[in-house]
mmCIF file with all atom_site columns, C-alpha atoms and ligand atoms in Angstrom:
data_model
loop_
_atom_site.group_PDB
_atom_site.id
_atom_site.type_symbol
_atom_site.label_atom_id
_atom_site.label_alt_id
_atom_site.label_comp_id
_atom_site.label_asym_id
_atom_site.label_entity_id
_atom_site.label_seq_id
_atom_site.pdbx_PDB_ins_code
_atom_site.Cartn_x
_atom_site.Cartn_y
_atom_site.Cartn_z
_atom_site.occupancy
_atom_site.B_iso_or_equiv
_atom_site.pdbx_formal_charge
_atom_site.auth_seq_id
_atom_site.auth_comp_id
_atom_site.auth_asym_id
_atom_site.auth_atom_id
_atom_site.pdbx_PDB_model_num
ATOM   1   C  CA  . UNK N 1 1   ? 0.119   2.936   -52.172 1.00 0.00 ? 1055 UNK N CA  1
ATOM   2   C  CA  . UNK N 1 2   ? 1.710   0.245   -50.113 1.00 0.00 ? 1056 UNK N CA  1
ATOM   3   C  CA  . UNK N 1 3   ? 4.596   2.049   -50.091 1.00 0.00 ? 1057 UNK N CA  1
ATOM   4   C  CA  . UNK N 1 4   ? 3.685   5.144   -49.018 1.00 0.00 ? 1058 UNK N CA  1
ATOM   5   C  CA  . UNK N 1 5   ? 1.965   3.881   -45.658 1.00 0.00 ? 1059 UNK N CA  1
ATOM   6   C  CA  . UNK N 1 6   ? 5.360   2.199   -44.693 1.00 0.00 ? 1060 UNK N CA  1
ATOM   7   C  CA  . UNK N 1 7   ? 7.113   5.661   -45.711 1.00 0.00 ? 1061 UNK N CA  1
ATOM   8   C  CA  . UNK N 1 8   ? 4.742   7.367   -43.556 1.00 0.00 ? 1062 UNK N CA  1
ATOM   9   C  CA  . UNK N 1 9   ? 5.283   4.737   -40.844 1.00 0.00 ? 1063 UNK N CA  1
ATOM   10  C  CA  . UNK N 1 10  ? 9.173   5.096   -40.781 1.00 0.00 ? 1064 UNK N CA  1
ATOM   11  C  CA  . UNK N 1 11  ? 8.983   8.641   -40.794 1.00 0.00 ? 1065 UNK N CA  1
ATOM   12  C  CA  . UNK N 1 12  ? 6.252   8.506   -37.430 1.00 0.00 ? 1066 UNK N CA  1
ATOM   13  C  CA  . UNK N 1 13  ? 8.429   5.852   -36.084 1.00 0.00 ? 1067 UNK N CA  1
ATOM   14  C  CA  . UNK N 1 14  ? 11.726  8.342   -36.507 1.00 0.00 ? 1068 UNK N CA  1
ATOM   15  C  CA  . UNK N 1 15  ? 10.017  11.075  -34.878 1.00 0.00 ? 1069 UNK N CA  1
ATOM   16  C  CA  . UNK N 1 16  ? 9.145   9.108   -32.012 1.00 0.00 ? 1070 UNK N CA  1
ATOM   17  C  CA  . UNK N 1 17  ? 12.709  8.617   -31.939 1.00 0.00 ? 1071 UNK N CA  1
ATOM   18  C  CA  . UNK N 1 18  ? 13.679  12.044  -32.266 1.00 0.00 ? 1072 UNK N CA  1
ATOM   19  C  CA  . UNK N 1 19  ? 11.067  12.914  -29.627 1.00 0.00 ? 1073 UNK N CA  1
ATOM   20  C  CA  . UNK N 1 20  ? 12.770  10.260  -26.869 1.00 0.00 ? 1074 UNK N CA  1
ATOM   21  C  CA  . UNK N 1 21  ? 15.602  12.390  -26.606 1.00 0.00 ? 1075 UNK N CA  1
ATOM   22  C  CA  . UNK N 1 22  ? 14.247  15.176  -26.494 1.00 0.00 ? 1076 UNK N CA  1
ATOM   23  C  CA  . UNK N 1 23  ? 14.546  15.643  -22.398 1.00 0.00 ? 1077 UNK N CA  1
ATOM   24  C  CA  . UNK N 1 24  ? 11.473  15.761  -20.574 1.00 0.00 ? 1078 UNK N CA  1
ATOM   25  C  CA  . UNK N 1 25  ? 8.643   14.300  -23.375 1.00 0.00 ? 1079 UNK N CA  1
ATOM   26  C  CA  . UNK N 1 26  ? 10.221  10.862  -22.812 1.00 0.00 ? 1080 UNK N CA  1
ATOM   27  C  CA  . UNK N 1 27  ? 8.676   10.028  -19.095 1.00 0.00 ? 1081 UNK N CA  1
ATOM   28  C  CA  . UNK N 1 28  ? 5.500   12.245  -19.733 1.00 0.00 ? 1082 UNK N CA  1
ATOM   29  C  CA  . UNK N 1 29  ? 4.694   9.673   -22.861 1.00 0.00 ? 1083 UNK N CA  1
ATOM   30  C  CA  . UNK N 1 30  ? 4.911   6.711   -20.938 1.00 0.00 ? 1084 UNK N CA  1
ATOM   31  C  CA  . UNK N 1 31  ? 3.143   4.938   -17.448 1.00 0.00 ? 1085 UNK N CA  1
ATOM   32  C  CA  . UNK N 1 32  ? 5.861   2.722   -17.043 1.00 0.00 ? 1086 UNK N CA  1
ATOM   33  C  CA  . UNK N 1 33  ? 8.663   3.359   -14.415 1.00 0.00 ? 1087 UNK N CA  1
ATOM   34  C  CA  . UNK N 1 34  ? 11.656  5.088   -16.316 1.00 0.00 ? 1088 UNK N CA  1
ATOM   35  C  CA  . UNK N 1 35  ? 13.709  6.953   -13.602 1.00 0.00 ? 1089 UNK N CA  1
ATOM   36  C  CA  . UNK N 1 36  ? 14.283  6.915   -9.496  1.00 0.00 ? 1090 UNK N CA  1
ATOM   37  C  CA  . UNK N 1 37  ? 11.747  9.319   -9.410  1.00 0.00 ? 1091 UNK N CA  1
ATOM   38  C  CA  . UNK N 1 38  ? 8.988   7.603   -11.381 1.00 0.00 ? 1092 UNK N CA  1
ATOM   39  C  CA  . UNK N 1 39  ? 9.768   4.440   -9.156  1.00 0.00 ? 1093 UNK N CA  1
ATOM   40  C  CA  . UNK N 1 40  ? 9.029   6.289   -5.775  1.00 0.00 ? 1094 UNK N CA  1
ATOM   41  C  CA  . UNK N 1 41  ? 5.802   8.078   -7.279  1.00 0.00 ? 1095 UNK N CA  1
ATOM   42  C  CA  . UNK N 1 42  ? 4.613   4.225   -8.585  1.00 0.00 ? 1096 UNK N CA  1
ATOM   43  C  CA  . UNK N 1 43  ? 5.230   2.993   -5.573  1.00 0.00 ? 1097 UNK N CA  1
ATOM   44  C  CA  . UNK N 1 44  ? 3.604   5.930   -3.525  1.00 0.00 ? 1098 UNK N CA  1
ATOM   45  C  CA  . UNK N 1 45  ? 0.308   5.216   -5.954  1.00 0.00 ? 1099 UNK N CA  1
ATOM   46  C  CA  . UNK N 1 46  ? 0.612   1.194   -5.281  1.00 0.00 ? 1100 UNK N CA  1
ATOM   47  C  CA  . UNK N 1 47  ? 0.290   1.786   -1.219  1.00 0.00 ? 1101 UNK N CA  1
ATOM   48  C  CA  . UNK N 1 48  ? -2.530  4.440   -1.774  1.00 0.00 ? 1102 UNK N CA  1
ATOM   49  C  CA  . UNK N 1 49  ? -4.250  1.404   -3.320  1.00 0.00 ? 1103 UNK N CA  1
ATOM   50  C  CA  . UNK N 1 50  ? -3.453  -0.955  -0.723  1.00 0.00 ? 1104 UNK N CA  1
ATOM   51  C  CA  . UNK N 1 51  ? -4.377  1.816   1.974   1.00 0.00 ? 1105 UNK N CA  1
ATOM   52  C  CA  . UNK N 1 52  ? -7.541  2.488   0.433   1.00 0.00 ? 1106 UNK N CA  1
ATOM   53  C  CA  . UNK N 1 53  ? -8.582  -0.942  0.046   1.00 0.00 ? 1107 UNK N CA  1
ATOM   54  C  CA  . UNK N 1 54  ? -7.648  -1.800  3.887   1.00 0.00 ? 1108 UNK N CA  1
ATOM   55  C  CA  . UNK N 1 55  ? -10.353 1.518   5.058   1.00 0.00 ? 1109 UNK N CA  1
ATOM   56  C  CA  . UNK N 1 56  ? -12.872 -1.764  3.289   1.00 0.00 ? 1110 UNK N CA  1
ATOM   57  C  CA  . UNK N 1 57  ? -11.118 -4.851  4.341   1.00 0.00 ? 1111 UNK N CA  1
ATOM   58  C  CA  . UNK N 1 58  ? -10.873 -3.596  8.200   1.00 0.00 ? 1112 UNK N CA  1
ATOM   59  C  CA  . UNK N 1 59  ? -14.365 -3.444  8.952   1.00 0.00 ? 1113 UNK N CA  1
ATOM   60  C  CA  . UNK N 1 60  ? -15.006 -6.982  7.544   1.00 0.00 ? 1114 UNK N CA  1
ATOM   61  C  CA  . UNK N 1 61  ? -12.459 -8.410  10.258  1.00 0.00 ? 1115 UNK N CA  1
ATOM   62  C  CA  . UNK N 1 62  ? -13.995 -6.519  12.733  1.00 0.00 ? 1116 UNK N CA  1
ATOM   63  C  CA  . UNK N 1 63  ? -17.056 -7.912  12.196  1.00 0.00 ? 1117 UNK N CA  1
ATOM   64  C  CA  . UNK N 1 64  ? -15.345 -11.489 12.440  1.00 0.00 ? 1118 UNK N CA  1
ATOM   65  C  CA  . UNK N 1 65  ? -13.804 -11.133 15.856  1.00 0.00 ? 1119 UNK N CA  1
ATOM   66  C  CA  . UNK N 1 66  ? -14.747 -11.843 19.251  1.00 0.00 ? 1120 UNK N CA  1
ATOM   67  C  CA  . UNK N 1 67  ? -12.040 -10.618 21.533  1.00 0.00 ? 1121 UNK N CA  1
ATOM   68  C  CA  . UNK N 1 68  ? -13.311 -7.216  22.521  1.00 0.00 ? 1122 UNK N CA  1
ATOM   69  C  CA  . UNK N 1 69  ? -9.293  -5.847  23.019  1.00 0.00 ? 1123 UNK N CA  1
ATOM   70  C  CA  . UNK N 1 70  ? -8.739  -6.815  19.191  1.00 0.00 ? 1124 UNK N CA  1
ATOM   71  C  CA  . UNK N 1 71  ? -11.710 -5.967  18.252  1.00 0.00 ? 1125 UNK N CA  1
ATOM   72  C  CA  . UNK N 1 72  ? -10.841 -2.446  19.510  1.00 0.00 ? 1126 UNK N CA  1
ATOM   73  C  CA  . UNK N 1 73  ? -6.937  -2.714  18.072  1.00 0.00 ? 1127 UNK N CA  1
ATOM   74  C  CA  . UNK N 1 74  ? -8.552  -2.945  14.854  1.00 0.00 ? 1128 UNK N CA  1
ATOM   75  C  CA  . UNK N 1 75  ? -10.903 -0.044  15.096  1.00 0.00 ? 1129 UNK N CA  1
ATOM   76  C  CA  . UNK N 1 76  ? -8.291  2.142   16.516  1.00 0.00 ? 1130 UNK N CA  1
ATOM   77  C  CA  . UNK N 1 77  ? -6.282  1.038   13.589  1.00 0.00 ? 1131 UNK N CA  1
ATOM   78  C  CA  . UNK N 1 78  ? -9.160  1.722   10.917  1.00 0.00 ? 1132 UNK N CA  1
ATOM   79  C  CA  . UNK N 1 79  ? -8.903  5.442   12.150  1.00 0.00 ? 1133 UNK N CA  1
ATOM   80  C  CA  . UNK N 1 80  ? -5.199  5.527   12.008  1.00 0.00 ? 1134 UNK N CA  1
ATOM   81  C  CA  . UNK N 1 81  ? -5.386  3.902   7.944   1.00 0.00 ? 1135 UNK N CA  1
ATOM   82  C  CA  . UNK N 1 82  ? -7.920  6.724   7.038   1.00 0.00 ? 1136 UNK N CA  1
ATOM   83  C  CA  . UNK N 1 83  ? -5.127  9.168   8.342   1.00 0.00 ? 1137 UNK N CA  1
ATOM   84  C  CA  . UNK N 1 84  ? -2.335  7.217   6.199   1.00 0.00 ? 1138 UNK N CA  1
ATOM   85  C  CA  . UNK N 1 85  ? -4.525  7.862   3.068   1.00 0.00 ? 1139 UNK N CA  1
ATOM   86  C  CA  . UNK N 1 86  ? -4.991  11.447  3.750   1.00 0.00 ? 1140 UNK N CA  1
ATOM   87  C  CA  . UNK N 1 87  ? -1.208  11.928  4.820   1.00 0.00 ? 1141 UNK N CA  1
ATOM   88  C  CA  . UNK N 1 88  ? -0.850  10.145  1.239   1.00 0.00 ? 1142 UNK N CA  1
ATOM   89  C  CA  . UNK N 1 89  ? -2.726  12.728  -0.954  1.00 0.00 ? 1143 UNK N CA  1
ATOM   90  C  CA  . UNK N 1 90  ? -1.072  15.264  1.027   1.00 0.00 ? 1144 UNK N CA  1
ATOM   91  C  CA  . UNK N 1 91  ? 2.532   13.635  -0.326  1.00 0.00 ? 1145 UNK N CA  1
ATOM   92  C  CA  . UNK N 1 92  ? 1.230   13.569  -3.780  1.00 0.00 ? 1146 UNK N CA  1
ATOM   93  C  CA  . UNK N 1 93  ? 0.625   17.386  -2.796  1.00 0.00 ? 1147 UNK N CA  1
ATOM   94  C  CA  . UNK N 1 94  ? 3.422   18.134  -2.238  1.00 0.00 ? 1148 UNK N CA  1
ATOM   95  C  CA  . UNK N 1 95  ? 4.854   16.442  -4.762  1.00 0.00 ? 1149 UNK N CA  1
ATOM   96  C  CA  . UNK N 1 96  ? 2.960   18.945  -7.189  1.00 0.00 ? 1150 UNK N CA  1
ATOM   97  C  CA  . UNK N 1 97  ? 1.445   15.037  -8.723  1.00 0.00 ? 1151 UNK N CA  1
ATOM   98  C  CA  . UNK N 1 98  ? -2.559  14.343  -8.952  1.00 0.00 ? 1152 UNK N CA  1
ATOM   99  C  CA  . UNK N 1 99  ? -3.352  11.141  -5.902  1.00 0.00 ? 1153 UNK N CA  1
ATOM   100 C  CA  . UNK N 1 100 ? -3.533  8.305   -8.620  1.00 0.00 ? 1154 UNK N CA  1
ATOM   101 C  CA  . UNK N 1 101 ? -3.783  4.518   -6.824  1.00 0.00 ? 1155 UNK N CA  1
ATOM   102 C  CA  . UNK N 1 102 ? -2.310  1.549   -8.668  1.00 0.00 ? 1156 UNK N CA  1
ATOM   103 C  CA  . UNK N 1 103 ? -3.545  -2.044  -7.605  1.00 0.00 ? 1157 UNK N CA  1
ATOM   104 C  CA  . UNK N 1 104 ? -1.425  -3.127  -5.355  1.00 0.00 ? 1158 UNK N CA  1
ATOM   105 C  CA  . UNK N 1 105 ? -1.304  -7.090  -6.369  1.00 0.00 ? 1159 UNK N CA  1
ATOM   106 C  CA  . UNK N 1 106 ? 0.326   -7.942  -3.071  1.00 0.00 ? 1160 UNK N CA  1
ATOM   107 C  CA  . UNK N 1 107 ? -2.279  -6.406  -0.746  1.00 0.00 ? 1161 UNK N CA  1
ATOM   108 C  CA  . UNK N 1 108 ? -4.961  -7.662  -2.977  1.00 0.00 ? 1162 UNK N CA  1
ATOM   109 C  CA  . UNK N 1 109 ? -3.656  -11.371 -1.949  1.00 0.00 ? 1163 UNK N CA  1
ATOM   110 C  CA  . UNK N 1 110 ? -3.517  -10.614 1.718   1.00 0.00 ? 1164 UNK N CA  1
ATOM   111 C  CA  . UNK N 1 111 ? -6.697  -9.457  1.959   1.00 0.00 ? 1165 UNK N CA  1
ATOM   112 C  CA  . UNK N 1 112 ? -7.935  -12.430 -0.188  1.00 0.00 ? 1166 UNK N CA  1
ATOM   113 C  CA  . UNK N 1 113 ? -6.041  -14.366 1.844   1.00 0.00 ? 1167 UNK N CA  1
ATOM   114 C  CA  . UNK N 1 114 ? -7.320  -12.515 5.619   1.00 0.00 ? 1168 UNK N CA  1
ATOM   115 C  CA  . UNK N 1 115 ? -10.736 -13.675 3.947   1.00 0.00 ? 1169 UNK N CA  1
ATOM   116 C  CA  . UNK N 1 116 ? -9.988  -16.988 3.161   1.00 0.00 ? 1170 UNK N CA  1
ATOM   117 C  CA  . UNK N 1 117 ? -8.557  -17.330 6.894   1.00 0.00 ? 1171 UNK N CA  1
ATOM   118 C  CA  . UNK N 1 118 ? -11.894 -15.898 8.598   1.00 0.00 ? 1172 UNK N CA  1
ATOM   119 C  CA  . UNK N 1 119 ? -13.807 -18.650 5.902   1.00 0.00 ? 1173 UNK N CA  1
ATOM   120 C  CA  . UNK N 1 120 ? -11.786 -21.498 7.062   1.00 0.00 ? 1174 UNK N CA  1
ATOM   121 C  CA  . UNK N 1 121 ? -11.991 -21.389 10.937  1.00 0.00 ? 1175 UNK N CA  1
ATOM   122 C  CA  . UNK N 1 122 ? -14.712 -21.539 13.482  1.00 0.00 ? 1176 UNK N CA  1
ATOM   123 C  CA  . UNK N 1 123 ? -15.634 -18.275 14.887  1.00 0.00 ? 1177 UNK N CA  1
ATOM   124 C  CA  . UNK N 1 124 ? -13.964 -17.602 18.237  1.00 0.00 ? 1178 UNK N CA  1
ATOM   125 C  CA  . UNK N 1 125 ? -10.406 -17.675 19.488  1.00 0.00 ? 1179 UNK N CA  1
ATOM   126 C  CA  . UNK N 1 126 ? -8.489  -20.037 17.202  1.00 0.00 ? 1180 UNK N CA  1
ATOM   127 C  CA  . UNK N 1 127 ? -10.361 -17.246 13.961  1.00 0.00 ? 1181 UNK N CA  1
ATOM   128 C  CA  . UNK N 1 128 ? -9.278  -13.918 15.520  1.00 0.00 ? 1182 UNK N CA  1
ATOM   129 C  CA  . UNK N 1 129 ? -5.744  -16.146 16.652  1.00 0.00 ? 1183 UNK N CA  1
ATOM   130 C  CA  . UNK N 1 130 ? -6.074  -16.398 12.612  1.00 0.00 ? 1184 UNK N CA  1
ATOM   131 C  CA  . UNK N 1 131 ? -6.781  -12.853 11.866  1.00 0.00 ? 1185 UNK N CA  1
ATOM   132 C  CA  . UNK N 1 132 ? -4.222  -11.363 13.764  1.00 0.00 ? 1186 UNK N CA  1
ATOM   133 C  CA  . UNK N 1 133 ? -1.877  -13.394 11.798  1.00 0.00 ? 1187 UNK N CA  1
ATOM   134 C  CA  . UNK N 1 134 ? -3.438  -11.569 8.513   1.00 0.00 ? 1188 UNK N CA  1
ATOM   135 C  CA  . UNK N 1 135 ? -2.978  -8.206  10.334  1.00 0.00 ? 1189 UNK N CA  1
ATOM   136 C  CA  . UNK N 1 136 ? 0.297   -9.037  11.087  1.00 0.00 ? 1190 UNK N CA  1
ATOM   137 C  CA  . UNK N 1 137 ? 1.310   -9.570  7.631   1.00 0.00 ? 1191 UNK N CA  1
ATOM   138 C  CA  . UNK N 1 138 ? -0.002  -6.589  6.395   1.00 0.00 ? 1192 UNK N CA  1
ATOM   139 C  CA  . UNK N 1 139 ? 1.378   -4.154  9.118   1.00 0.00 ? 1193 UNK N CA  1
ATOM   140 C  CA  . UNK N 1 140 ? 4.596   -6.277  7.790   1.00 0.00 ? 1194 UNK N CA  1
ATOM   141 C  CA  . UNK N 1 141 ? 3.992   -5.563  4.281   1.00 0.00 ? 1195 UNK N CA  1
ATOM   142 C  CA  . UNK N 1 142 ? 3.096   -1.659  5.058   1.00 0.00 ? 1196 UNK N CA  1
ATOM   143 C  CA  . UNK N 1 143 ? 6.264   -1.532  6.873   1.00 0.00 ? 1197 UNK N CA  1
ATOM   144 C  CA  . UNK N 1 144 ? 8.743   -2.216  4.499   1.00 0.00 ? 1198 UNK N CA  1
ATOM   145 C  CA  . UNK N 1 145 ? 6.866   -0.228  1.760   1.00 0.00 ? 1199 UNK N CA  1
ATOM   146 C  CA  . UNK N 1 146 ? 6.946   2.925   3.927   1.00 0.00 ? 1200 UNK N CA  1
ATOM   147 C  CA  . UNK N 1 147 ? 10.695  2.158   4.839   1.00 0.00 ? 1201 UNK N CA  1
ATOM   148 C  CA  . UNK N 1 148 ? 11.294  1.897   1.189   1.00 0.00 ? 1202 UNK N CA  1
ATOM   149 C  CA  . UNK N 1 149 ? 9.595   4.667   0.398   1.00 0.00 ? 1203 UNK N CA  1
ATOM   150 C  CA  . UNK N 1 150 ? 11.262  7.056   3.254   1.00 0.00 ? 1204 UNK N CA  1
ATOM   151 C  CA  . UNK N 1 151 ? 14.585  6.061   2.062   1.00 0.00 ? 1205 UNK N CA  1
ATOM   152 C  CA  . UNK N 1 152 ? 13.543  6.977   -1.552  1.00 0.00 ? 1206 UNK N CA  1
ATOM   153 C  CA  . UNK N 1 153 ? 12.454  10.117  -0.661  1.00 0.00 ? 1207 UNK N CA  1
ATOM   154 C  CA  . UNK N 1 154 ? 15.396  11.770  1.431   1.00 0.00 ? 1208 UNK N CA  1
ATOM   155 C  CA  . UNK N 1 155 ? 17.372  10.201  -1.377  1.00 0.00 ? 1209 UNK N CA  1
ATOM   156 C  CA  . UNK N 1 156 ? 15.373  12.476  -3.960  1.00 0.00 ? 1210 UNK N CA  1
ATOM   157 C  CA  . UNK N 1 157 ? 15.735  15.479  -1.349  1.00 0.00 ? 1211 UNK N CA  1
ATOM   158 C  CA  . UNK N 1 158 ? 11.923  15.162  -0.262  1.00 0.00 ? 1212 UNK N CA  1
ATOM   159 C  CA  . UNK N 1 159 ? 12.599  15.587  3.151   1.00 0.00 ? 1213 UNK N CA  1
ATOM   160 C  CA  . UNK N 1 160 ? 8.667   16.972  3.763   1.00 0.00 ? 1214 UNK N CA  1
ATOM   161 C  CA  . UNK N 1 161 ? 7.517   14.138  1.781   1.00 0.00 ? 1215 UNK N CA  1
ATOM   162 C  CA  . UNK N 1 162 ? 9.974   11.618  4.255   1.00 0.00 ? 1216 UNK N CA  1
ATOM   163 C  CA  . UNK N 1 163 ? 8.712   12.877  7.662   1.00 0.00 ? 1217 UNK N CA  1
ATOM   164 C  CA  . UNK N 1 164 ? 5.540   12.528  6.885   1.00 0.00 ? 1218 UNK N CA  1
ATOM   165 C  CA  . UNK N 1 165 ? 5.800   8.954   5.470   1.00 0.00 ? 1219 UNK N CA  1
ATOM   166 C  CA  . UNK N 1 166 ? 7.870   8.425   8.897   1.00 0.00 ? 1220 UNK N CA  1
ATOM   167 C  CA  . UNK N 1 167 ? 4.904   9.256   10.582  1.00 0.00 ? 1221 UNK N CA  1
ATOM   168 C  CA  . UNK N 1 168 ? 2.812   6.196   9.130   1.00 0.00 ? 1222 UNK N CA  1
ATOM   169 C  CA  . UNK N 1 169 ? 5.736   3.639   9.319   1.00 0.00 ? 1223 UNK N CA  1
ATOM   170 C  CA  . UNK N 1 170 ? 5.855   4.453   13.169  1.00 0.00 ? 1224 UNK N CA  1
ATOM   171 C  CA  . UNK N 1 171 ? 2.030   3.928   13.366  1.00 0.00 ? 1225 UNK N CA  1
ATOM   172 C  CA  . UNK N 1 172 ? 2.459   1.468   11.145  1.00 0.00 ? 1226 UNK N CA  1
ATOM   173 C  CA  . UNK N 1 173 ? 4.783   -0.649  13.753  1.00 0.00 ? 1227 UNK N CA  1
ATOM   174 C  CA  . UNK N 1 174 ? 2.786   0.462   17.135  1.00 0.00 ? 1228 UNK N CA  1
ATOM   175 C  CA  . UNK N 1 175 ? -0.049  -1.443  15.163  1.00 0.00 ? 1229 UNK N CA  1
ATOM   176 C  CA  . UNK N 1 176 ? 2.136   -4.806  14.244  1.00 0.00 ? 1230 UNK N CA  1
ATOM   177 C  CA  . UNK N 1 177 ? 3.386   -4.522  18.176  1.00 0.00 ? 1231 UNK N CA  1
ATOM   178 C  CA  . UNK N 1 178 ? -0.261  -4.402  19.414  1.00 0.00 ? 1232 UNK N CA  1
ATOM   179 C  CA  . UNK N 1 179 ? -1.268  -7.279  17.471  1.00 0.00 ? 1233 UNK N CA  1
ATOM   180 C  CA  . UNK N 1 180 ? 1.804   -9.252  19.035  1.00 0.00 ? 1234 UNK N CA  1
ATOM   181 C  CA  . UNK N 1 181 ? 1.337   -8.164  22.528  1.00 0.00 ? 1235 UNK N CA  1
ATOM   182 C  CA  . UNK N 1 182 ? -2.930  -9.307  22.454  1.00 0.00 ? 1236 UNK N CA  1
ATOM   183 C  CA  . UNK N 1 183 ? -1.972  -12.485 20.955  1.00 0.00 ? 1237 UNK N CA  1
ATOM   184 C  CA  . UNK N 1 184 ? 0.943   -13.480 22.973  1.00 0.00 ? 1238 UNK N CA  1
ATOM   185 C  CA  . UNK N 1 185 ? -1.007  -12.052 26.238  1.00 0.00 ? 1239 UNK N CA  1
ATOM   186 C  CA  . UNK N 1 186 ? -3.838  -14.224 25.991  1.00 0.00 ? 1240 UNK N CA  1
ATOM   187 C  CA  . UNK N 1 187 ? -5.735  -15.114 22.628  1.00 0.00 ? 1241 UNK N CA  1
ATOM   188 C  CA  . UNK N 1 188 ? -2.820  -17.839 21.512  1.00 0.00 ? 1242 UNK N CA  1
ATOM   189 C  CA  . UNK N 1 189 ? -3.190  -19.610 24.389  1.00 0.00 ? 1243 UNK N CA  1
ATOM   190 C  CA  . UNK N 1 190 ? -6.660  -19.828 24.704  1.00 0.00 ? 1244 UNK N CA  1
ATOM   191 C  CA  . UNK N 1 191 ? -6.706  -20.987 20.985  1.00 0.00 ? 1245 UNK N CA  1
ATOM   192 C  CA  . UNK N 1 192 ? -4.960  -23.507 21.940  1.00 0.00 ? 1246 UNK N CA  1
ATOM   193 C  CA  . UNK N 1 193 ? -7.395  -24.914 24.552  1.00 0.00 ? 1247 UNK N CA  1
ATOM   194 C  CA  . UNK N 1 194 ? -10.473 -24.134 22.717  1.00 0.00 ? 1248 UNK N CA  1
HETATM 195 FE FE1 . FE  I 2 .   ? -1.417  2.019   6.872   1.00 0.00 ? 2222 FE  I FE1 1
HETATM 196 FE FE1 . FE  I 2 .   ? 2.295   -3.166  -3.422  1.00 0.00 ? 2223 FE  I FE1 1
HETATM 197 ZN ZN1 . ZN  I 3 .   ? -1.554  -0.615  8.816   1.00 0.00 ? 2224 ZN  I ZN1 1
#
């Protein structure tokens, strides 16, 4: 009896084998990242997440800030983040691949940490001085994911797929450059005197 399970087992485990190199069953079996290819689609499904979860995290800094020109920076850029997760599910489109997000762990710990910034300081100049500084590192963060991600693409011969993720990175540094231009204009310094 005993056996005949492990028979049975070897002879599962050899087809599983057999079945790896067997072409195209190998990457549909698995969720992991096996190829170029599977790397950009992970990645494209790890800044869906993180886009997603900004359309939620926006709002709550909004809420947090006093400086009517960042307040409206942010706002503008809410829109602009709803239009980077539509231009998304358009590239998974294309792709001919389902829209599928994957946590993203490292915008999960900005936002955490945006929050934790807004917590810790009064409200006023010296928090949205503080919250620019979390918008800052997420534009940062967005950045070099879409720069990654163009790159993969053209390198795959997704050329489609690149221009549109072009078209986010540039929004994505017009936002970063807004952010630095209200803080060094005026909200810096007045933290500082506050
Ligand atoms: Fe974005
Ligand atoms: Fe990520
Ligand atoms: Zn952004």
């Amino acid at each position: 009896m005993k056996s005949n399970t492990s028979k049975a087992g070897e002879n599962e485990l050899k087809q599983q084998k057999e079945s790896k190199n067997n072409g195209g069953s190998y990457a549909e079996s698995s969720h992991a990242s096996q190829g170029f290819r599977d790397l950009f689609e992970d990645e494209l499904k790890d800044i869906y997440w993180a886009e997603k979860a900004l359309t939620k995290a926006i709002p709550k800094m909004v809420k947090n800030v006093t400086t009517p020109e960042l307040a409206q920076a942010l706002e503008d850029h809410l829109e602009v983040t709803k239009g980077h997760v539509d231009r998304l599910e358009e590239a998974f489109h294309m792709l001919g691949k389902a829209a599928r997000a994957k946590k993203c762990q490292a915008m999960d710990g900005l936002i955490k940490e945006a929050e934790e910034i807004m917590d810790e300081t009064p409200k006023g100049l010296v928090r949205d001085a503080g919250i620019i500084s979390a918008g800052q590192k997420v534009e940062h963060y967005e950045i070099a994911t879409y720069g990654t991600l163009c790159a993969f693409a053209k390198t795959l011969g997704e050329d489609s797929v690149a221009s549109l993720l072009q078209q986010t990175l540039n929004e994505e540094k017009e936002a970063d450059e807004k952010l630095t231009e209200i803080s060094e204009s005026f909200v810096n310094l007045e933290a500082s005197q506050a």
